[in-house]
Amino acid sequence: MKITKNYLRQLIREEMDRHQEGEALLRKFQEENPGKLPSQGDLLRLAREMGLDKEAVSDAMGLAGYGKVHSDS
């Protein structure tokens, strides 16, 4: 039971970290481009500049209103 609890905590922590990276990515895009809806390419470029991976792009796309972009959320 303890292994399961620790594993679940780790998964939740990783999901929260990824979600926060997506929020930060979208926030930075919106600060630099007020009123513009981001494209996936825009977010990919910005993510590279910020040192984030593609998972952050998927979360940012979802937060921007594109709906579910990846299947593991």
Short mmCIF file of N, CA and C in Angstrom, two decimals:
data_model
loop_
_atom_site.label_atom_id
_atom_site.label_comp_id
_atom_site.label_asym_id
_atom_site.label_seq_id
_atom_site.Cartn_x
_atom_site.Cartn_y
_atom_site.Cartn_z
N MET A 1 0.83 -1.20 0.00
CA MET A 1 0.00 0.00 0.00
C MET A 1 0.87 1.27 0.00
N LYS A 2 1.97 1.25 0.74
CA LYS A 2 2.83 2.42 0.82
C LYS A 2 3.45 2.75 -0.54
N ILE A 3 3.84 1.73 -1.29
CA ILE A 3 4.41 1.95 -2.62
C ILE A 3 3.38 2.63 -3.51
N THR A 4 2.16 2.21 -3.44
CA THR A 4 1.10 2.79 -4.25
C THR A 4 0.88 4.25 -3.89
N LYS A 5 0.85 4.55 -2.59
CA LYS A 5 0.65 5.93 -2.15
C LYS A 5 1.78 6.82 -2.66
N ASN A 6 3.02 6.37 -2.50
CA ASN A 6 4.16 7.17 -2.94
C ASN A 6 4.15 7.34 -4.46
N TYR A 7 3.80 6.30 -5.17
CA TYR A 7 3.74 6.37 -6.63
C TYR A 7 2.66 7.36 -7.07
N LEU A 8 1.51 7.30 -6.43
CA LEU A 8 0.43 8.24 -6.78
C LEU A 8 0.82 9.67 -6.47
N ARG A 9 1.48 9.88 -5.35
CA ARG A 9 1.93 11.24 -5.00
C ARG A 9 2.91 11.75 -6.05
N GLN A 10 3.81 10.88 -6.49
CA GLN A 10 4.79 11.27 -7.50
C GLN A 10 4.09 11.63 -8.81
N LEU A 11 3.13 10.82 -9.23
CA LEU A 11 2.39 11.11 -10.46
C LEU A 11 1.64 12.43 -10.37
N ILE A 12 1.00 12.66 -9.26
CA ILE A 12 0.27 13.92 -9.06
C ILE A 12 1.21 15.10 -9.10
N ARG A 13 2.36 14.97 -8.45
CA ARG A 13 3.35 16.05 -8.43
C ARG A 13 3.84 16.35 -9.85
N GLU A 14 4.11 15.29 -10.63
CA GLU A 14 4.58 15.48 -12.01
C GLU A 14 3.51 16.15 -12.86
N GLU A 15 2.26 15.75 -12.69
CA GLU A 15 1.16 16.37 -13.45
C GLU A 15 1.01 17.85 -13.09
N MET A 16 1.11 18.16 -11.81
CA MET A 16 1.00 19.55 -11.37
C MET A 16 2.16 20.39 -11.90
N ASP A 17 3.36 19.85 -11.87
CA ASP A 17 4.52 20.57 -12.41
C ASP A 17 4.34 20.85 -13.90
N ARG A 18 3.89 19.84 -14.63
CA ARG A 18 3.69 20.01 -16.07
C ARG A 18 2.60 21.05 -16.34
N HIS A 19 1.54 20.99 -15.57
CA HIS A 19 0.46 21.96 -15.74
C HIS A 19 0.95 23.38 -15.45
N GLN A 20 1.76 23.53 -14.42
CA GLN A 20 2.30 24.85 -14.09
C GLN A 20 3.23 25.36 -15.19
N GLU A 21 3.99 24.47 -15.82
CA GLU A 21 4.84 24.87 -16.94
C GLU A 21 3.97 25.35 -18.11
N GLY A 22 2.88 24.65 -18.37
CA GLY A 22 1.96 25.06 -19.43
C GLY A 22 1.34 26.42 -19.15
N GLU A 23 0.97 26.65 -17.90
CA GLU A 23 0.42 27.95 -17.51
C GLU A 23 1.45 29.06 -17.71
N ALA A 24 2.69 28.80 -17.30
CA ALA A 24 3.75 29.80 -17.44
C ALA A 24 4.02 30.09 -18.91
N LEU A 25 4.00 29.06 -19.73
CA LEU A 25 4.23 29.23 -21.16
C LEU A 25 3.14 30.08 -21.79
N LEU A 26 1.89 29.77 -21.49
CA LEU A 26 0.78 30.54 -22.04
C LEU A 26 0.81 31.98 -21.52
N ARG A 27 1.10 32.16 -20.25
CA ARG A 27 1.17 33.50 -19.67
C ARG A 27 2.24 34.34 -20.37
N LYS A 28 3.41 33.74 -20.60
CA LYS A 28 4.49 34.48 -21.28
C LYS A 28 4.08 34.84 -22.70
N PHE A 29 3.45 33.90 -23.41
CA PHE A 29 2.99 34.20 -24.77
C PHE A 29 2.01 35.36 -24.74
N GLN A 30 1.06 35.33 -23.82
CA GLN A 30 0.04 36.37 -23.75
C GLN A 30 0.64 37.73 -23.38
N GLU A 31 1.69 37.72 -22.55
CA GLU A 31 2.36 38.97 -22.21
C GLU A 31 3.05 39.58 -23.42
N GLU A 32 3.65 38.71 -24.25
CA GLU A 32 4.37 39.18 -25.43
C GLU A 32 3.45 39.46 -26.61
N ASN A 33 2.27 38.86 -26.64
CA ASN A 33 1.34 39.00 -27.76
C ASN A 33 -0.09 39.20 -27.24
N PRO A 34 -0.37 40.34 -26.62
CA PRO A 34 -1.69 40.55 -26.04
C PRO A 34 -2.80 40.43 -27.09
N GLY A 35 -3.84 39.67 -26.73
CA GLY A 35 -5.00 39.54 -27.59
C GLY A 35 -4.86 38.53 -28.72
N LYS A 36 -3.68 37.95 -28.90
CA LYS A 36 -3.47 36.99 -29.99
C LYS A 36 -3.63 35.57 -29.46
N LEU A 37 -4.30 34.72 -30.23
CA LEU A 37 -4.43 33.31 -29.88
C LEU A 37 -3.19 32.58 -30.39
N PRO A 38 -2.51 31.82 -29.52
CA PRO A 38 -1.26 31.19 -29.93
C PRO A 38 -1.49 29.99 -30.85
N SER A 39 -0.57 29.82 -31.78
CA SER A 39 -0.57 28.59 -32.58
C SER A 39 0.39 27.61 -31.91
N GLN A 40 0.32 26.38 -32.33
CA GLN A 40 1.23 25.38 -31.77
C GLN A 40 2.68 25.75 -32.08
N GLY A 41 2.93 26.25 -33.26
CA GLY A 41 4.29 26.67 -33.63
C GLY A 41 4.80 27.80 -32.76
N ASP A 42 3.91 28.78 -32.48
CA ASP A 42 4.30 29.88 -31.59
C ASP A 42 4.72 29.35 -30.23
N LEU A 43 3.92 28.44 -29.71
CA LEU A 43 4.20 27.90 -28.38
C LEU A 43 5.44 27.01 -28.38
N LEU A 44 5.65 26.25 -29.44
CA LEU A 44 6.85 25.42 -29.53
C LEU A 44 8.11 26.28 -29.51
N ARG A 45 8.11 27.36 -30.29
CA ARG A 45 9.27 28.25 -30.31
C ARG A 45 9.53 28.85 -28.93
N LEU A 46 8.47 29.32 -28.31
CA LEU A 46 8.62 29.93 -26.99
C LEU A 46 9.05 28.90 -25.95
N ALA A 47 8.52 27.70 -26.04
CA ALA A 47 8.90 26.64 -25.09
C ALA A 47 10.39 26.33 -25.21
N ARG A 48 10.90 26.29 -26.44
CA ARG A 48 12.34 26.05 -26.63
C ARG A 48 13.15 27.15 -25.97
N GLU A 49 12.70 28.40 -26.15
CA GLU A 49 13.41 29.53 -25.55
C GLU A 49 13.40 29.44 -24.03
N MET A 50 12.30 28.93 -23.48
CA MET A 50 12.15 28.83 -22.02
C MET A 50 12.74 27.54 -21.46
N GLY A 51 13.17 26.62 -22.34
CA GLY A 51 13.74 25.36 -21.89
C GLY A 51 12.69 24.35 -21.44
N LEU A 52 11.48 24.45 -21.97
CA LEU A 52 10.40 23.55 -21.61
C LEU A 52 10.23 22.47 -22.67
N ASP A 53 9.61 21.36 -22.29
CA ASP A 53 9.38 20.30 -23.26
C ASP A 53 8.01 20.41 -23.92
N LYS A 54 7.72 19.48 -24.82
CA LYS A 54 6.49 19.53 -25.60
C LYS A 54 5.24 19.33 -24.75
N GLU A 55 5.37 18.70 -23.60
CA GLU A 55 4.22 18.51 -22.72
C GLU A 55 3.67 19.86 -22.26
N ALA A 56 4.54 20.83 -22.02
CA ALA A 56 4.09 22.16 -21.62
C ALA A 56 3.31 22.81 -22.75
N VAL A 57 3.72 22.56 -23.98
CA VAL A 57 3.01 23.10 -25.14
C VAL A 57 1.59 22.52 -25.19
N SER A 58 1.46 21.23 -24.96
CA SER A 58 0.15 20.59 -24.98
C SER A 58 -0.76 21.18 -23.91
N ASP A 59 -0.23 21.39 -22.73
CA ASP A 59 -1.03 21.98 -21.67
C ASP A 59 -1.40 23.42 -22.00
N ALA A 60 -0.46 24.18 -22.52
CA ALA A 60 -0.75 25.57 -22.88
C ALA A 60 -1.81 25.64 -23.97
N MET A 61 -1.76 24.74 -24.93
CA MET A 61 -2.77 24.71 -25.99
C MET A 61 -4.15 24.44 -25.39
N GLY A 62 -4.22 23.52 -24.46
CA GLY A 62 -5.49 23.22 -23.81
C GLY A 62 -6.01 24.41 -23.02
N LEU A 63 -5.12 25.08 -22.31
CA LEU A 63 -5.51 26.25 -21.54
C LEU A 63 -5.93 27.41 -22.43
N ALA A 64 -5.39 27.46 -23.64
CA ALA A 64 -5.73 28.53 -24.58
C ALA A 64 -7.08 28.31 -25.23
N GLY A 65 -7.68 27.13 -24.98
CA GLY A 65 -9.02 26.91 -25.50
C GLY A 65 -9.09 25.94 -26.66
N TYR A 66 -8.00 25.27 -26.95
CA TYR A 66 -8.01 24.31 -28.05
C TYR A 66 -8.57 22.97 -27.64
N GLY A 67 -8.95 22.81 -26.39
CA GLY A 67 -9.48 21.54 -25.93
C GLY A 67 -8.38 20.57 -25.59
N LYS A 68 -8.75 19.31 -25.54
CA LYS A 68 -7.78 18.28 -25.16
C LYS A 68 -6.83 18.04 -26.32
N VAL A 69 -5.54 18.26 -26.07
CA VAL A 69 -4.54 18.15 -27.12
C VAL A 69 -3.76 16.85 -27.01
N HIS A 70 -3.60 16.36 -25.80
CA HIS A 70 -2.87 15.10 -25.62
C HIS A 70 -3.75 14.11 -24.86
N SER A 71 -3.46 12.85 -24.99
CA SER A 71 -4.36 11.82 -24.48
C SER A 71 -4.05 11.37 -23.06
N ASP A 72 -2.96 11.85 -22.46
CA ASP A 72 -2.61 11.34 -21.14
C ASP A 72 -3.01 12.27 -20.00
N SER A 73 -3.90 13.20 -20.25
CA SER A 73 -4.31 14.10 -19.16
C SER A 73 -5.64 13.71 -18.61
#
